[in-house]
Short mmCIF file of C-alpha atoms in Angstrom, two decimals:
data_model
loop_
_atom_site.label_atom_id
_atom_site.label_comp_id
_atom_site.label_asym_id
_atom_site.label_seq_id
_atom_site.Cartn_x
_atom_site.Cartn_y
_atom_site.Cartn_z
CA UNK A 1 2.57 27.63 -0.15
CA UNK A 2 4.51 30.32 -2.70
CA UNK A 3 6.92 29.90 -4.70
CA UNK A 4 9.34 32.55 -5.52
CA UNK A 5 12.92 33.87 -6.23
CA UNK A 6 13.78 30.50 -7.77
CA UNK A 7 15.41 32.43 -10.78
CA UNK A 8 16.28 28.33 -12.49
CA UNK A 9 13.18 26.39 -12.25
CA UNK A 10 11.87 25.15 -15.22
CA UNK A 11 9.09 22.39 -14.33
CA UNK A 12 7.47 22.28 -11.25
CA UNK A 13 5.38 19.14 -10.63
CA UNK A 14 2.98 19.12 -7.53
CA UNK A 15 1.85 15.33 -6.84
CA UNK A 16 -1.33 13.33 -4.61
CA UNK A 17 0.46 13.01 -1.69
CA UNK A 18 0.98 17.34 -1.03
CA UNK A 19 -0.28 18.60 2.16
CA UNK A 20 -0.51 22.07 0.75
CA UNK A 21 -4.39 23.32 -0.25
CA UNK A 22 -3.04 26.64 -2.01
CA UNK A 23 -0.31 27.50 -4.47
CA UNK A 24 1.18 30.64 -5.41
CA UNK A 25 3.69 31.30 -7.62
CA UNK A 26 4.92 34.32 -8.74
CA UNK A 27 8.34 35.79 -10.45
CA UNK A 28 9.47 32.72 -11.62
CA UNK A 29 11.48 33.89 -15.21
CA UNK A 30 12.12 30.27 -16.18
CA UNK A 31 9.44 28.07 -15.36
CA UNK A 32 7.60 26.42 -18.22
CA UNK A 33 5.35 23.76 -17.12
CA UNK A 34 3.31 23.04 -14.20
CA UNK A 35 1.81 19.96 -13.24
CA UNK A 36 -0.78 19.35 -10.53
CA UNK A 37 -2.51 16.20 -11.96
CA UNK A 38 -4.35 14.52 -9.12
CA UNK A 39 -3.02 17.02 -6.22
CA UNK A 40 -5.18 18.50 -3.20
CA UNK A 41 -4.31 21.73 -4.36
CA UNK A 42 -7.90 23.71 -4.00
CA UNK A 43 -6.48 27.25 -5.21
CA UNK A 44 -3.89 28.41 -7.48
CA UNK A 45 -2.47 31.88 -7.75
CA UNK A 46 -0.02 32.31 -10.79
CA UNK A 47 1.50 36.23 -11.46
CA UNK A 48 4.39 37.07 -13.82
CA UNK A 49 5.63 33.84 -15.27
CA UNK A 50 7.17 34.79 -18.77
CA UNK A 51 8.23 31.34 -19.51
CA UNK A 52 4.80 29.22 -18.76
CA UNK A 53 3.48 27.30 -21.41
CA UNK A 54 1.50 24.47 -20.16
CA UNK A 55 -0.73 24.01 -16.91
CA UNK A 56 -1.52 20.75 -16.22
CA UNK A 57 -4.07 20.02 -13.24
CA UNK A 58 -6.07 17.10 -14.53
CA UNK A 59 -8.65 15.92 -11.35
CA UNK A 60 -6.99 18.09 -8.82
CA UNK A 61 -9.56 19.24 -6.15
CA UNK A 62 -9.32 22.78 -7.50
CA UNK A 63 -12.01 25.77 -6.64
CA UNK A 64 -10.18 28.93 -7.46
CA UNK A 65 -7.70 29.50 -10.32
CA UNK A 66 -6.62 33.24 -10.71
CA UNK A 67 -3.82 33.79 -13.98
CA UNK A 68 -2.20 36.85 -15.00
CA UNK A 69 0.74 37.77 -16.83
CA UNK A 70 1.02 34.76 -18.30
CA UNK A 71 2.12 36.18 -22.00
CA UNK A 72 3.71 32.56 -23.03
CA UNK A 73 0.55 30.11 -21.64
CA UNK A 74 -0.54 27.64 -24.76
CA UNK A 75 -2.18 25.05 -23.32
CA UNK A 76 -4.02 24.78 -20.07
CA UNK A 77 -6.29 21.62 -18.57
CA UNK A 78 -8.03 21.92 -15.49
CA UNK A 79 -10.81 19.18 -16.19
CA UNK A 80 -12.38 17.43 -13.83
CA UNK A 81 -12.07 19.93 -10.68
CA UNK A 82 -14.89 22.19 -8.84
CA UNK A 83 -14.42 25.22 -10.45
CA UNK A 84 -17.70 27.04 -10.26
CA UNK A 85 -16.82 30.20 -12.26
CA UNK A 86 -13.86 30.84 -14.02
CA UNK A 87 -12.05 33.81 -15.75
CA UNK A 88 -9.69 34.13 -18.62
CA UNK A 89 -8.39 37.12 -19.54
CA UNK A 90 -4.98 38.51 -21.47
CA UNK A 91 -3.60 35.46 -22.62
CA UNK A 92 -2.41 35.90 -25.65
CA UNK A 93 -1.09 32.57 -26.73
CA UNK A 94 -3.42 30.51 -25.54
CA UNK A 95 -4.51 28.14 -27.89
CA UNK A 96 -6.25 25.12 -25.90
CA UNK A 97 -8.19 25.05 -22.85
CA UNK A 98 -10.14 22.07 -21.18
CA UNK A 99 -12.44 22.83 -18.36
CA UNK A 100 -14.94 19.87 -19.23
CA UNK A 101 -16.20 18.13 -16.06
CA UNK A 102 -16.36 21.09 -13.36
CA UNK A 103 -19.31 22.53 -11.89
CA UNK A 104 -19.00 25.60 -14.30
CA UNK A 105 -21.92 28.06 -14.26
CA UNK A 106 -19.82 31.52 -15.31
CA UNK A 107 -16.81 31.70 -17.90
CA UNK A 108 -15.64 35.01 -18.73
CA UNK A 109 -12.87 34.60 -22.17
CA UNK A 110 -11.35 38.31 -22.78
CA UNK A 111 -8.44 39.21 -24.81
CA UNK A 112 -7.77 35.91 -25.44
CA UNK A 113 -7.28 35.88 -29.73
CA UNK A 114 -5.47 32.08 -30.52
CA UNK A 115 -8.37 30.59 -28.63
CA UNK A 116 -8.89 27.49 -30.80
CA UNK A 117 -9.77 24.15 -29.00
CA UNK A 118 -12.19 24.90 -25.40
CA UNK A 119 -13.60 22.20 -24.36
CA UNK A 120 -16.14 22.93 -21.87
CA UNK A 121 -18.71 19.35 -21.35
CA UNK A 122 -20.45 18.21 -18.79
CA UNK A 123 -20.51 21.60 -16.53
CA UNK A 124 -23.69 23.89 -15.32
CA UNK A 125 -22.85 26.62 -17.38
CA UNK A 126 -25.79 29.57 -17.88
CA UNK A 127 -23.15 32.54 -19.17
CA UNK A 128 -20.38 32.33 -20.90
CA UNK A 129 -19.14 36.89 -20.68
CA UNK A 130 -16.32 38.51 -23.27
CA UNK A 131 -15.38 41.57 -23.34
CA UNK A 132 -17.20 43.07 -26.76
CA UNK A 133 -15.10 42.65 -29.45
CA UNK A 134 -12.65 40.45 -28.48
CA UNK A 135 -14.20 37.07 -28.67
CA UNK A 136 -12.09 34.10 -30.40
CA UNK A 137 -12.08 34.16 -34.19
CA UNK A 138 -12.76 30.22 -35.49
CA UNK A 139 -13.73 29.45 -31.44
CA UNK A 140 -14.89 25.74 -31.81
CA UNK A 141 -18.20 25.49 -30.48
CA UNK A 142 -18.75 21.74 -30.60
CA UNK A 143 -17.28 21.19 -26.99
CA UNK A 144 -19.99 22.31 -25.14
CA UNK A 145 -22.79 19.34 -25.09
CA UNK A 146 -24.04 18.43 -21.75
CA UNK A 147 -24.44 21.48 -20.69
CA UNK A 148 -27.87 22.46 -21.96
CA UNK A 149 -29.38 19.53 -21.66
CA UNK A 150 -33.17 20.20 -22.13
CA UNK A 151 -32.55 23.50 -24.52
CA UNK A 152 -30.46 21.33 -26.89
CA UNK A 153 -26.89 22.42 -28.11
CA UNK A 154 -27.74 21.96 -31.77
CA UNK A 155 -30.17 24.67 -31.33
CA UNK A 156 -27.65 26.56 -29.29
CA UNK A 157 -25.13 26.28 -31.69
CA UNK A 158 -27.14 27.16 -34.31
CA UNK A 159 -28.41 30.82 -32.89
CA UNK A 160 -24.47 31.18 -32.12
CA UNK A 161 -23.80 30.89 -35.61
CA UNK A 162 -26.36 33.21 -36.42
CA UNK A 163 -25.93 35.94 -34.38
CA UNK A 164 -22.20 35.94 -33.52
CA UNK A 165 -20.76 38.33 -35.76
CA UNK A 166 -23.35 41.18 -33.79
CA UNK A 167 -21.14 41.28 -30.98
CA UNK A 168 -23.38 38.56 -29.00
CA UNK A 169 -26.08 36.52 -28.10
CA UNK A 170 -28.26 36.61 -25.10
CA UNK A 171 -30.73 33.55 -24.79
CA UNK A 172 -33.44 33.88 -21.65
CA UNK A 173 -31.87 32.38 -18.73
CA UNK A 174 -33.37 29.44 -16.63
CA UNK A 175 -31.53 26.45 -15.04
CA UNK A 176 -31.31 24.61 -18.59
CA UNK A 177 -30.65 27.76 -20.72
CA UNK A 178 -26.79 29.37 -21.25
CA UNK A 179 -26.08 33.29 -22.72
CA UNK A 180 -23.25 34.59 -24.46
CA UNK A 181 -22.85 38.34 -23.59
CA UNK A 182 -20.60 41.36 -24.15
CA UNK A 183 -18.06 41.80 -20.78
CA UNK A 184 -20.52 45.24 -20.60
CA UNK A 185 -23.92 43.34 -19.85
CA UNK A 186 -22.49 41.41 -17.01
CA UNK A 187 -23.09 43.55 -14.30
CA UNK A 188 -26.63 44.68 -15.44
CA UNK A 189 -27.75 40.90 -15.10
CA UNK A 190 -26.96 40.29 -11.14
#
């Protein structure tokens, strides 16, 4: 279902008992907080929404979630879903992401410099991609346990420390092991 050419709408709150898998919502000048907490929304489109601060979808059933222009976003949770890969790029409010309890393997953060608070347990991730340069200044990295289990994120967090102000990390992947790479390396990896 889309959404569009409602020039008033300010909140827009999707609930569990939807028959609609996929959202879109586009041109909406006013709207400033979306809720799909619970939902059966699976996908979620979002394009020019000047006014959007907060996304809520807390344990929706969602798979795909594609944002851009999206200059006002500050907060967005979309815990507990089945995202398996997940891009962020030009938002440049955001302050606080949660993506903690999806089946995350791929994040890709890019342009993206009030990045304070990601939380980002209990998924599969192996590569976590930026675009060179532009990774989150004072990025908290002590929200991303359980998902390294038999490397160890104290170890993890450690080599970040270490070798984050080069540009980037790349640790040998395996199922158990994560890397942190410049945007430019993704492709070269596949």
């Amino acid at each position: 279902i889309a959404f569009n050419n409602l020039p008033a709408l300010k909140i827009l709150a999707v609930g569990s008992t939807n028959k609609f898998k996929d959202l879109e919502l586009k041109d909406l000048p006013k709207l400033e907080s979306l809720g799909l907490e619970y939902s059966n929304v699976e996908s979620i489109k979002l394009f020019n929404l000047p006014s959007l601060t907060r996304i809520d979808a807390l344990l929706a059933k969602l798979n795909y979630v594609e944002l851009k222009q999206l200059p006002a976003l500050l907060h967005l949770d979309i815990k507990s879903n089945l995202l398996k890969k997940l891009e962020l790029k030009n938002l440049p409010k955001l302050y606080a992401m949660y993506c903690s309890e999806n089946l995350l393997e791929e994040l890709t953060i890019e342009n993206i410099p009030k990045l304070q608070d990601l939380y980002c347990r209990w998924n599969n991730l192996k590569a976590i991609y930026y675009k060179e340069n532009t990774f989150p200044q004072g990025l908290d990295f002590n929200n991303f346990d359980k998902n390294i289990e038999d490397y160890g994120w104290g170890e993890m967090k450690k080599r970040l420390d270490e070798e984050m102000p080069e540009g980037g990390v790349y640790i040998p992947a395996s199922a158990t092991d994560i890397s942190l790479s410049p945007q430019k390396d993704k492709d070269k990896r596949r």
